[in-house]
Amino acid sequence: MGSPSQRPRFKLSLQLRLSLLLLLAALAGGLMHAALVVWPLPALLTGLGRPDLIPQAWSVTALGWSLLLLLPFVLLLSQLMLAPLHKLLRALQGSVLSYRDGDFSLSLAAEGSQRYGELGDLLRLHNELGLALREQRQHLAQRELLLDSVVQNTPVAMLLCGSDGLVAYANLAARQLLAEGRSLSGAELKQILTTAPTVLREALQSGQDQLVSITEVGQEEHFHCSQRALMLQGQPHRLLLLRRMTRELSRQEVASWKRVIRVISHELNNSLAPISSLAHSGAELARRGQIERLEGVFQSIGGRAKHLHSFLSGYARFAKLPQPQCGLVNWPEFLANLAAHSPFQLRGQAPEQAGFFDAAQIEQALINLIKNAHEAGGPAEEVSLSLMQQGSELHMTVADRGPGMSDTVLAQALLPFYSTKRSSEGGGTGLGLALAREISEAHGGRIALANREGGGLRVSLMLPAGPSMASDSPPLTRP
């Protein structure tokens, strides 16, 4: 036999308790009615010789008296039987109010309610819910602490502003950059920016992502300004990110210069070594008196010098690319000039409206792309150019049926001085795609590369449509 605390307790469900309550009330009512009608009240009055005190319709009157006497008993019995339920409901109400206030530490004691069946199960489930909420709250608090530590110690300056222009959050980098370490929470962004450098203030107020340069203590610092709109708790907010790019840009600049020096050094060696050898051969021929062979030597030297001049001119054009001078472009004339430099197949029809861009620069970019398409190794008749108006952009796409590019080459193809051509293939400078990218971005556009299904590469210049490309503009009169 176990101890009393270890013995299984008899559980009564709420339905059974209410059934017993009704049964006891009915039994008590029957006993009271019998006491008034059958025994002992009639017998007592008869023994006292006063049966006349019993009225004629006593059975009906006794029923009313029975119900009247039964009412206090039923109330007392129901209060005793339902007292645990009332206590549990009050405890649950208190715990729910605590949960509403964010306090999940409250637990309800299940002892004494186990014998009530559903009440015990309800208490157990409630306590399990409280434990789960406490664990989740603790987990979220730890994650919030970790996130706050990461955000506060990140080198990226972060500002979160509400729709009213007040700063809702600022990390340590933002406070050091804009307020010398002071708190910015609740301050107005416009007021904070009054002491900031002009270029930084304009960048943060422009609402666009851009790269800005600031001179601090005689040293130029570069920042990438990024702005995003988001919703927090149903309210619009603006997130400002300022990332210091000086080191990254310096490393990229050094890497670019190394690539430039490596490519130029390689090309100079490839040209100067033959020139030196040919000059030595020419001197030897002159000493021997073989004058008739000197012309070929000089022609070779001139060819190598011309190639070197063309190579260096390409770098000069890339470094000195002027701002585009946009104007109306006659498509038939533009396409005819382009075809004179390098053949291609025009896919589809040219737009009905005149183009609006710098014809010389876009022609140079397309010449480079068409030249690359011919050098890709595919059939020459598959090199094509298509012109298409898509929304607010003009798409110029050059396509070929060569081998295409691998993912690695696609990721680096637009970098200056990156070339997959070997010296034996003509020694590519790696400036063709880079120049096309520079020209498209100078026009406010972009460039995209993608492999074609069935083989080949597709390079698209996407330029913003000028005023002449608008749908309500009159068509250009073609000659």
CSV table of C-alpha atoms in Angstrom, one decimal:
chain,number,residue,atom,x,y,z
A,1,MET,CA,0.0,0.0,0.0
A,2,GLY,CA,1.3,3.4,-0.9
A,3,SER,CA,1.2,6.5,1.1
A,4,PRO,CA,-2.0,8.6,0.9
A,5,SER,CA,-0.3,11.1,-1.3
A,6,GLN,CA,0.7,8.4,-3.7
A,7,ARG,CA,-2.7,6.7,-3.9
A,8,PRO,CA,-4.7,7.5,-7.1
A,9,ARG,CA,-7.4,10.0,-6.4
A,10,PHE,CA,-11.0,9.6,-7.6
A,11,LYS,CA,-11.8,12.2,-10.2
A,12,LEU,CA,-15.2,13.6,-10.7
A,13,SER,CA,-16.0,15.3,-13.9
A,14,LEU,CA,-18.0,18.5,-14.0
A,15,GLN,CA,-20.9,16.7,-15.6
A,16,LEU,CA,-21.0,14.1,-12.9
A,17,ARG,CA,-20.7,16.7,-10.2
A,18,LEU,CA,-23.7,18.6,-11.6
A,19,SER,CA,-25.7,15.4,-11.9
A,20,LEU,CA,-25.0,14.6,-8.3
A,21,LEU,CA,-26.0,18.1,-7.3
A,22,LEU,CA,-29.3,17.7,-9.1
A,23,LEU,CA,-29.9,14.3,-7.7
A,24,LEU,CA,-29.2,15.4,-4.1
A,25,ALA,CA,-31.5,18.4,-4.6
A,26,ALA,CA,-34.3,16.2,-5.9
A,27,LEU,CA,-33.7,13.7,-3.0
A,28,ALA,CA,-33.7,16.5,-0.4
A,29,GLY,CA,-36.9,18.0,-2.0
A,30,GLY,CA,-38.6,14.7,-1.9
A,31,LEU,CA,-37.7,14.1,1.8
A,32,MET,CA,-38.9,17.6,2.8
A,33,HIS,CA,-42.2,17.1,0.9
A,34,ALA,CA,-42.7,13.7,2.6
A,35,ALA,CA,-41.9,15.2,6.0
A,36,LEU,CA,-44.6,17.8,5.5
A,37,VAL,CA,-47.2,15.5,4.0
A,38,VAL,CA,-46.6,12.0,5.3
A,39,TRP,CA,-44.3,11.9,8.3
A,40,PRO,CA,-43.5,13.3,10.8
A,41,LEU,CA,-45.5,16.5,10.6
A,42,PRO,CA,-49.0,14.9,10.1
A,43,ALA,CA,-48.3,12.3,12.7
A,44,LEU,CA,-47.0,14.9,15.2
A,45,LEU,CA,-50.2,17.0,14.8
A,46,THR,CA,-52.4,14.0,15.1
A,47,GLY,CA,-50.6,12.9,18.3
A,48,LEU,CA,-51.2,16.3,19.7
A,49,GLY,CA,-54.9,16.1,18.9
A,50,ARG,CA,-54.8,18.9,16.4
A,51,PRO,CA,-55.3,17.4,13.0
A,52,ASP,CA,-57.5,20.3,12.2
A,53,LEU,CA,-54.4,22.4,11.7
A,54,ILE,CA,-53.7,20.6,8.5
A,55,PRO,CA,-55.6,22.5,5.7
A,56,GLN,CA,-57.6,20.8,2.9
A,57,ALA,CA,-55.2,21.3,0.0
A,58,TRP,CA,-52.1,20.7,2.1
A,59,SER,CA,-50.3,18.6,-0.5
A,60,VAL,CA,-50.1,21.5,-2.9
A,61,THR,CA,-49.2,24.0,-0.1
A,62,ALA,CA,-46.6,21.5,1.2
A,63,LEU,CA,-45.0,21.4,-2.2
A,64,GLY,CA,-44.4,25.2,-2.2
A,65,TRP,CA,-43.0,25.0,1.4
A,66,SER,CA,-40.7,22.1,0.3
A,67,LEU,CA,-39.3,24.2,-2.5
A,68,LEU,CA,-38.9,27.2,-0.2
A,69,LEU,CA,-37.0,25.2,2.4
A,70,LEU,CA,-35.0,23.4,-0.3
A,71,LEU,CA,-33.6,26.7,-1.9
A,72,PRO,CA,-31.1,27.6,0.9
A,73,PHE,CA,-29.9,24.0,0.9
A,74,VAL,CA,-29.4,24.0,-2.9
A,75,LEU,CA,-27.5,27.3,-2.8
A,76,LEU,CA,-25.2,26.1,0.0
A,77,LEU,CA,-24.6,22.8,-1.8
A,78,SER,CA,-23.9,24.4,-5.1
A,79,GLN,CA,-21.5,26.9,-3.5
A,80,LEU,CA,-19.6,24.1,-1.9
A,81,MET,CA,-19.4,22.0,-5.0
A,82,LEU,CA,-18.6,24.9,-7.4
A,83,ALA,CA,-16.2,26.7,-5.2
A,84,PRO,CA,-13.1,25.1,-6.8
A,85,LEU,CA,-14.4,26.2,-10.3
A,86,HIS,CA,-14.9,29.8,-9.1
A,87,LYS,CA,-11.4,29.8,-7.6
A,88,LEU,CA,-9.9,28.5,-10.8
A,89,LEU,CA,-11.7,31.0,-13.0
A,90,ARG,CA,-10.4,33.9,-10.8
A,91,ALA,CA,-6.9,32.5,-11.0
A,92,LEU,CA,-7.2,32.1,-14.8
A,93,GLN,CA,-8.5,35.7,-15.1
A,94,GLY,CA,-5.4,36.9,-13.1
A,95,SER,CA,-3.0,34.9,-15.3
A,96,VAL,CA,-4.6,36.1,-18.5
A,97,LEU,CA,-4.2,39.7,-17.3
A,98,SER,CA,-0.6,39.0,-16.5
A,99,TYR,CA,-0.1,37.5,-20.0
A,100,ARG,CA,-1.7,40.6,-21.5
A,101,ASP,CA,0.9,42.8,-19.6
A,102,GLY,CA,3.8,40.6,-20.8
A,103,ASP,CA,4.3,38.7,-17.6
A,104,PHE,CA,4.6,35.0,-18.2
A,105,SER,CA,6.0,34.0,-14.8
A,106,LEU,CA,2.7,33.2,-13.2
A,107,SER,CA,1.9,29.5,-12.7
A,108,LEU,CA,-1.3,28.0,-11.1
A,109,ALA,CA,-1.0,25.3,-8.4
A,110,ALA,CA,-2.7,22.1,-9.6
A,111,GLU,CA,-2.8,20.5,-6.2
A,112,GLY,CA,-6.4,20.1,-4.9
A,113,SER,CA,-7.9,20.3,-8.4
A,114,GLN,CA,-6.8,16.9,-9.6
A,115,ARG,CA,-9.9,15.3,-8.3
A,116,TYR,CA,-12.0,17.5,-10.5
A,117,GLY,CA,-11.1,16.0,-13.9
A,118,GLU,CA,-11.3,18.6,-16.6
A,119,LEU,CA,-10.2,21.3,-14.1
A,120,GLY,CA,-6.9,19.5,-13.5
A,121,ASP,CA,-6.3,19.0,-17.2
A,122,LEU,CA,-7.0,22.7,-17.8
A,123,LEU,CA,-4.5,23.7,-15.1
A,124,ARG,CA,-1.9,21.4,-16.5
A,125,LEU,CA,-2.3,22.7,-20.0
A,126,HIS,CA,-2.3,26.3,-18.7
A,127,ASN,CA,1.0,25.8,-16.9
A,128,GLU,CA,2.5,24.1,-20.0
A,129,LEU,CA,1.4,27.1,-22.0
A,130,GLY,CA,3.0,29.5,-19.5
A,131,LEU,CA,6.2,27.5,-19.6
A,132,ALA,CA,6.3,27.6,-23.4
A,133,LEU,CA,5.6,31.3,-23.5
A,134,ARG,CA,8.4,31.9,-20.9
A,135,GLU,CA,10.8,29.9,-23.0
A,136,GLN,CA,9.9,31.7,-26.1
A,137,ARG,CA,10.1,35.1,-24.4
A,138,GLN,CA,13.6,34.2,-23.1
A,139,HIS,CA,14.6,33.0,-26.5
A,140,LEU,CA,13.4,36.1,-28.2
A,141,ALA,CA,15.1,38.3,-25.5
A,142,GLN,CA,18.4,36.5,-26.2
A,143,ARG,CA,18.0,36.9,-30.0
A,144,GLU,CA,17.0,40.6,-29.5
A,145,LEU,CA,20.1,41.1,-27.3
A,146,LEU,CA,22.3,39.4,-29.9
A,147,LEU,CA,20.8,41.4,-32.8
A,148,ASP,CA,21.1,44.7,-30.9
A,149,SER,CA,24.8,43.9,-30.1
A,150,VAL,CA,25.4,43.1,-33.8
A,151,VAL,CA,23.6,46.3,-35.0
A,152,GLN,CA,25.3,48.5,-32.4
A,153,ASN,CA,28.8,47.2,-33.2
A,154,THR,CA,28.5,47.0,-37.0
A,155,PRO,CA,30.6,49.6,-38.9
A,156,VAL,CA,27.6,50.5,-41.0
A,157,ALA,CA,25.9,53.6,-39.7
A,158,MET,CA,22.2,52.9,-39.3
A,159,LEU,CA,19.4,55.4,-38.8
A,160,LEU,CA,15.7,54.6,-38.6
A,161,CYS,CA,13.3,57.5,-39.0
A,162,GLY,CA,9.6,57.7,-38.7
A,163,SER,CA,7.2,59.5,-41.1
A,164,ASP,CA,7.5,62.6,-38.9
A,165,GLY,CA,11.2,62.8,-39.6
A,166,LEU,CA,12.2,61.9,-36.0
A,167,VAL,CA,15.0,59.4,-35.4
A,168,ALA,CA,13.6,56.3,-33.8
A,169,TYR,CA,16.8,54.3,-33.7
A,170,ALA,CA,20.5,55.0,-34.3
A,171,ASN,CA,23.4,52.7,-33.7
A,172,LEU,CA,26.8,53.5,-32.4
A,173,ALA,CA,28.4,54.2,-35.8
A,174,ALA,CA,25.6,56.6,-36.7
A,175,ARG,CA,26.0,58.5,-33.4
A,176,GLN,CA,29.7,58.8,-33.9
A,177,LEU,CA,29.4,59.9,-37.5
A,178,LEU,CA,26.6,62.5,-37.0
A,179,ALA,CA,26.6,63.5,-33.4
A,180,GLU,CA,30.0,62.7,-31.9
A,181,GLY,CA,28.6,59.8,-29.9
A,182,ARG,CA,25.6,61.5,-28.5
A,183,SER,CA,22.2,59.9,-28.5
A,184,LEU,CA,20.0,60.6,-31.5
A,185,SER,CA,16.7,59.0,-30.5
A,186,GLY,CA,13.9,61.4,-30.8
A,187,ALA,CA,15.9,64.1,-32.6
A,188,GLU,CA,14.8,65.5,-35.9
A,189,LEU,CA,16.8,64.3,-38.9
A,190,LYS,CA,16.9,67.7,-40.5
A,191,GLN,CA,18.3,69.3,-37.4
A,192,ILE,CA,21.0,66.6,-37.2
A,193,LEU,CA,22.0,67.1,-40.8
A,194,THR,CA,22.5,70.8,-40.4
A,195,THR,CA,26.0,70.1,-39.0
A,196,ALA,CA,26.8,67.3,-41.5
A,197,PRO,CA,28.9,67.9,-44.7
A,198,THR,CA,26.9,69.3,-47.6
A,199,VAL,CA,27.3,66.3,-49.9
A,200,LEU,CA,26.3,63.9,-47.1
A,201,ARG,CA,23.2,66.0,-46.2
A,202,GLU,CA,22.2,66.2,-49.9
A,203,ALA,CA,22.7,62.4,-50.3
A,204,LEU,CA,20.5,61.6,-47.2
A,205,GLN,CA,17.8,64.0,-48.3
A,206,SER,CA,17.7,62.8,-51.9
A,207,GLY,CA,16.0,59.5,-51.2
A,208,GLN,CA,18.3,57.7,-53.6
A,209,ASP,CA,21.2,55.3,-53.2
A,210,GLN,CA,24.5,56.9,-54.1
A,211,LEU,CA,28.3,57.0,-53.4
A,212,VAL,CA,29.5,60.2,-51.7
A,213,SER,CA,33.0,61.4,-50.8
A,214,ILE,CA,33.7,63.5,-47.7
A,215,THR,CA,37.0,65.2,-46.7
A,216,GLU,CA,37.7,64.6,-43.0
A,217,VAL,CA,40.8,65.9,-41.3
A,218,GLY,CA,42.5,66.2,-44.6
A,219,GLN,CA,41.7,62.7,-45.7
A,220,GLU,CA,39.0,61.8,-48.2
A,221,GLU,CA,36.4,59.3,-47.0
A,222,HIS,CA,34.0,57.5,-49.3
A,223,PHE,CA,30.5,56.4,-48.1
A,224,HIS,CA,27.8,54.4,-49.8
A,225,CYS,CA,24.4,55.8,-48.9
A,226,SER,CA,21.5,53.4,-49.1
A,227,GLN,CA,17.8,54.2,-48.2
A,228,ARG,CA,14.9,51.9,-47.8
A,229,ALA,CA,11.2,52.4,-47.0
A,230,LEU,CA,9.6,49.9,-44.7
A,231,MET,CA,6.5,49.5,-42.4
A,232,LEU,CA,6.9,49.0,-38.7
A,233,GLN,CA,3.8,48.4,-36.5
A,234,GLY,CA,1.7,49.8,-39.3
A,235,GLN,CA,3.6,53.0,-39.6
A,236,PRO,CA,5.9,54.0,-42.5
A,237,HIS,CA,9.6,54.4,-41.7
A,238,ARG,CA,12.8,55.1,-43.6
A,239,LEU,CA,16.0,53.2,-43.0
A,240,LEU,CA,19.2,55.0,-43.8
A,241,LEU,CA,22.5,53.1,-44.1
A,242,LEU,CA,25.9,54.7,-44.5
A,243,ARG,CA,28.7,52.3,-45.2
A,244,ARG,CA,32.3,53.4,-45.2
A,245,MET,CA,33.8,52.3,-48.5
A,246,THR,CA,37.2,53.9,-48.4
A,247,ARG,CA,39.2,50.7,-47.7
A,248,GLU,CA,37.2,48.7,-50.2
A,249,LEU,CA,37.6,51.3,-52.9
A,250,SER,CA,41.3,51.6,-52.2
A,251,ARG,CA,41.7,47.9,-52.5
A,252,GLN,CA,39.7,47.9,-55.7
A,253,GLU,CA,41.7,50.8,-57.0
A,254,VAL,CA,45.0,49.1,-56.3
A,255,ALA,CA,43.7,45.9,-57.9
A,256,SER,CA,42.6,47.9,-60.9
A,257,TRP,CA,46.0,49.6,-61.2
A,258,LYS,CA,47.7,46.2,-60.9
A,259,ARG,CA,45.6,44.9,-63.7
A,260,VAL,CA,46.3,47.9,-65.9
A,261,ILE,CA,50.0,47.7,-65.3
A,262,ARG,CA,49.9,43.9,-65.9
A,263,VAL,CA,48.0,44.3,-69.2
A,264,ILE,CA,50.0,47.3,-70.4
A,265,SER,CA,53.3,45.6,-69.5
A,266,HIS,CA,52.3,42.4,-71.3
A,267,GLU,CA,51.2,44.3,-74.4
A,268,LEU,CA,54.4,46.5,-74.4
A,269,ASN,CA,56.6,43.5,-74.1
A,270,ASN,CA,54.7,41.7,-76.9
A,271,SER,CA,55.3,44.8,-79.1
A,272,LEU,CA,58.7,46.1,-78.0
A,273,ALA,CA,60.4,42.7,-78.1
A,274,PRO,CA,59.6,42.2,-81.8
A,275,ILE,CA,60.5,45.8,-82.5
A,276,SER,CA,63.9,45.4,-80.8
A,277,SER,CA,64.5,42.1,-82.6
A,278,LEU,CA,63.5,43.7,-86.0
A,279,ALA,CA,65.7,46.7,-85.4
A,280,HIS,CA,68.7,44.4,-84.7
A,281,SER,CA,67.9,42.5,-87.8
A,282,GLY,CA,67.6,45.7,-89.8
A,283,ALA,CA,71.0,46.9,-88.5
A,284,GLU,CA,72.6,43.6,-89.5
A,285,LEU,CA,71.0,43.7,-93.0
A,286,ALA,CA,72.3,47.3,-93.4
A,287,ARG,CA,75.8,46.2,-92.4
A,288,ARG,CA,75.8,43.4,-94.9
A,289,GLY,CA,74.4,45.7,-97.6
A,290,GLN,CA,71.2,43.9,-98.1
A,291,ILE,CA,69.2,47.0,-98.5
A,292,GLU,CA,66.3,45.4,-100.5
A,293,ARG,CA,65.2,43.5,-97.3
A,294,LEU,CA,65.0,46.6,-95.1
A,295,GLU,CA,61.6,47.6,-96.4
A,296,GLY,CA,60.0,44.5,-95.0
A,297,VAL,CA,61.7,45.0,-91.7
A,298,PHE,CA,60.5,48.6,-91.5
A,299,GLN,CA,57.0,47.6,-92.4
A,300,SER,CA,56.9,45.0,-89.6
A,301,ILE,CA,58.2,47.6,-87.2
A,302,GLY,CA,55.5,50.1,-88.3
A,303,GLY,CA,52.8,47.4,-87.9
A,304,ARG,CA,53.8,46.6,-84.4
A,305,ALA,CA,54.0,50.4,-83.6
A,306,LYS,CA,50.6,50.9,-85.1
A,307,HIS,CA,49.1,48.1,-83.0
A,308,LEU,CA,50.7,49.5,-79.9
A,309,HIS,CA,49.3,53.0,-80.7
A,310,SER,CA,45.8,51.4,-81.2
A,311,PHE,CA,46.1,49.6,-77.9
A,312,LEU,CA,47.1,52.7,-76.0
A,313,SER,CA,44.4,54.8,-77.7
A,314,GLY,CA,41.8,52.3,-76.5
A,315,TYR,CA,42.8,52.9,-72.9
A,316,ALA,CA,42.9,56.7,-73.5
A,317,ARG,CA,39.3,56.6,-74.8
A,318,PHE,CA,38.1,54.7,-71.8
A,319,ALA,CA,39.8,57.0,-69.4
A,320,LYS,CA,38.7,60.2,-71.1
A,321,LEU,CA,35.1,59.3,-72.0
A,322,PRO,CA,33.2,62.6,-72.2
A,323,GLN,CA,29.7,63.2,-70.9
A,324,PRO,CA,27.1,62.1,-73.5
A,325,GLN,CA,25.6,64.8,-75.7
A,326,CYS,CA,22.1,63.3,-76.3
A,327,GLY,CA,20.1,64.3,-79.4
A,328,LEU,CA,17.6,62.9,-81.8
A,329,VAL,CA,18.9,60.0,-83.8
A,330,ASN,CA,17.7,58.9,-87.2
A,331,TRP,CA,17.5,55.1,-87.1
A,332,PRO,CA,18.2,54.4,-90.8
A,333,GLU,CA,21.2,56.6,-90.9
A,334,PHE,CA,22.5,55.3,-87.5
A,335,LEU,CA,22.1,51.7,-88.6
A,336,ALA,CA,23.8,52.3,-91.9
A,337,ASN,CA,26.8,53.9,-90.3
A,338,LEU,CA,27.0,51.0,-87.8
A,339,ALA,CA,26.8,48.3,-90.6
A,340,ALA,CA,29.7,50.1,-92.4
A,341,HIS,CA,32.0,49.2,-89.5
A,342,SER,CA,30.9,45.6,-88.9
A,343,PRO,CA,28.2,43.5,-90.5
A,344,PHE,CA,25.1,42.2,-88.6
A,345,GLN,CA,21.6,41.0,-89.1
A,346,LEU,CA,18.8,43.4,-87.9
A,347,ARG,CA,16.1,41.4,-86.1
A,348,GLY,CA,12.7,42.9,-86.4
A,349,GLN,CA,12.1,46.5,-87.2
A,350,ALA,CA,13.7,49.7,-85.9
A,351,PRO,CA,11.4,51.8,-83.7
A,352,GLU,CA,9.1,54.2,-85.5
A,353,GLN,CA,10.2,57.0,-83.2
A,354,ALA,CA,13.6,58.7,-83.4
A,355,GLY,CA,16.1,57.7,-80.8
A,356,PHE,CA,17.4,60.1,-78.2
A,357,PHE,CA,21.1,59.4,-77.1
A,358,ASP,CA,24.7,60.3,-78.0
A,359,ALA,CA,24.9,58.6,-81.4
A,360,ALA,CA,28.8,58.5,-81.4
A,361,GLN,CA,29.1,56.9,-78.0
A,362,ILE,CA,26.3,54.3,-78.5
A,363,GLU,CA,27.7,53.5,-82.0
A,364,GLN,CA,31.2,52.9,-80.4
A,365,ALA,CA,29.6,50.7,-77.8
A,366,LEU,CA,27.6,48.6,-80.4
A,367,ILE,CA,30.7,48.3,-82.6
A,368,ASN,CA,32.6,46.8,-79.7
A,369,LEU,CA,29.7,44.4,-78.9
A,370,ILE,CA,29.3,43.4,-82.6
A,371,LYS,CA,33.1,42.9,-82.9
A,372,ASN,CA,33.1,40.7,-79.8
A,373,ALA,CA,30.1,38.7,-81.3
A,374,HIS,CA,32.0,38.0,-84.5
A,375,GLU,CA,35.1,37.0,-82.5
A,376,ALA,CA,33.0,34.6,-80.3
A,377,GLY,CA,33.5,31.8,-82.9
A,378,GLY,CA,29.9,31.4,-84.1
A,379,PRO,CA,28.6,31.8,-87.7
A,380,ALA,CA,28.9,35.3,-88.9
A,381,GLU,CA,25.3,35.4,-90.3
A,382,GLU,CA,24.0,34.6,-86.7
A,383,VAL,CA,25.4,37.9,-85.3
A,384,SER,CA,22.3,40.0,-84.9
A,385,LEU,CA,21.1,43.4,-83.5
A,386,SER,CA,17.5,44.0,-82.3
A,387,LEU,CA,16.0,47.3,-81.2
A,388,MET,CA,12.9,47.2,-79.0
A,389,GLN,CA,11.0,49.7,-76.9
A,390,GLN,CA,10.0,48.1,-73.5
A,391,GLY,CA,8.1,50.4,-71.2
A,392,SER,CA,10.3,53.4,-70.4
A,393,GLU,CA,13.5,51.7,-71.8
A,394,LEU,CA,15.0,51.2,-75.2
A,395,HIS,CA,16.7,47.8,-75.5
A,396,MET,CA,19.6,47.3,-78.0
A,397,THR,CA,20.5,43.6,-78.0
A,398,VAL,CA,23.5,42.1,-79.8
A,399,ALA,CA,23.4,38.3,-80.0
A,400,ASP,CA,25.6,35.5,-81.4
A,401,ARG,CA,25.7,31.7,-81.6
A,402,GLY,CA,29.2,31.2,-80.1
A,403,PRO,CA,30.0,29.1,-77.1
A,404,GLY,CA,28.6,31.7,-74.6
A,405,MET,CA,30.2,32.3,-71.3
A,406,SER,CA,30.6,30.3,-68.1
A,407,ASP,CA,29.2,31.6,-64.8
A,408,THR,CA,32.7,32.7,-63.7
A,409,VAL,CA,33.3,34.7,-66.9
A,410,LEU,CA,29.8,36.2,-66.8
A,411,ALA,CA,30.5,37.5,-63.2
A,412,GLN,CA,33.7,39.3,-64.3
A,413,ALA,CA,33.1,40.1,-68.0
A,414,LEU,CA,32.1,43.7,-67.3
A,415,LEU,CA,35.2,44.5,-65.2
A,416,PRO,CA,37.7,46.7,-66.9
A,417,PHE,CA,40.8,44.9,-68.2
A,418,TYR,CA,39.3,41.5,-67.9
A,419,SER,CA,39.7,39.5,-71.1
A,420,THR,CA,39.6,35.8,-72.0
A,421,LYS,CA,41.4,36.3,-75.3
A,422,ARG,CA,45.0,35.0,-75.6
A,423,SER,CA,47.7,37.0,-77.1
A,424,SER,CA,47.7,34.7,-80.1
A,425,GLU,CA,44.1,35.7,-80.7
A,426,GLY,CA,44.8,39.4,-80.9
A,427,GLY,CA,45.5,40.1,-77.3
A,428,GLY,CA,42.2,41.5,-76.0
A,429,THR,CA,42.4,44.6,-73.8
A,430,GLY,CA,39.4,43.8,-71.8
A,431,LEU,CA,37.8,47.2,-72.4
A,432,GLY,CA,35.1,46.4,-75.0
A,433,LEU,CA,32.4,45.4,-72.5
A,434,ALA,CA,33.7,47.8,-69.8
A,435,LEU,CA,33.5,50.7,-72.3
A,436,ALA,CA,29.9,49.6,-73.3
A,437,ARG,CA,29.0,49.5,-69.6
A,438,GLU,CA,30.5,52.9,-69.0
A,439,ILE,CA,28.6,54.5,-71.9
A,440,SER,CA,25.3,52.9,-70.9
A,441,GLU,CA,25.6,54.0,-67.3
A,442,ALA,CA,26.6,57.6,-68.4
A,443,HIS,CA,23.3,57.6,-70.3
A,444,GLY,CA,21.5,56.6,-67.1
A,445,GLY,CA,21.0,53.0,-68.4
A,446,ARG,CA,22.5,49.6,-67.8
A,447,ILE,CA,23.9,46.6,-69.5
A,448,ALA,CA,23.0,42.9,-69.1
A,449,LEU,CA,24.7,39.7,-70.3
A,450,ALA,CA,23.0,36.3,-70.6
A,451,ASN,CA,23.6,33.0,-72.4
A,452,ARG,CA,21.1,32.1,-75.0
A,453,GLU,CA,19.2,28.8,-75.3
A,454,GLY,CA,20.8,26.7,-77.9
A,455,GLY,CA,24.2,28.4,-77.5
A,456,GLY,CA,25.5,31.9,-77.8
A,457,LEU,CA,25.5,35.1,-75.8
A,458,ARG,CA,23.1,38.0,-75.6
A,459,VAL,CA,24.3,41.5,-74.6
A,460,SER,CA,21.7,44.2,-74.0
A,461,LEU,CA,22.1,47.9,-73.7
A,462,MET,CA,19.1,49.3,-71.8
A,463,LEU,CA,18.8,53.1,-72.1
A,464,PRO,CA,16.1,55.3,-70.8
A,465,ALA,CA,13.7,56.4,-73.5
A,466,GLY,CA,14.1,60.0,-74.5
A,467,PRO,CA,11.3,62.5,-75.1
A,468,SER,CA,11.1,61.4,-78.8
A,469,MET,CA,10.3,57.8,-77.7
A,470,ALA,CA,7.1,58.8,-75.9
A,471,SER,CA,3.9,57.2,-77.2
A,472,ASP,CA,2.4,60.6,-78.1
A,473,SER,CA,5.4,61.8,-80.2
A,474,PRO,CA,4.9,62.0,-83.9
A,475,PRO,CA,6.7,59.3,-86.0
A,476,LEU,CA,10.0,60.2,-87.6
A,477,THR,CA,9.9,60.9,-91.3
A,478,ARG,CA,12.4,58.5,-92.9
A,479,PRO,CA,14.2,59.3,-96.1
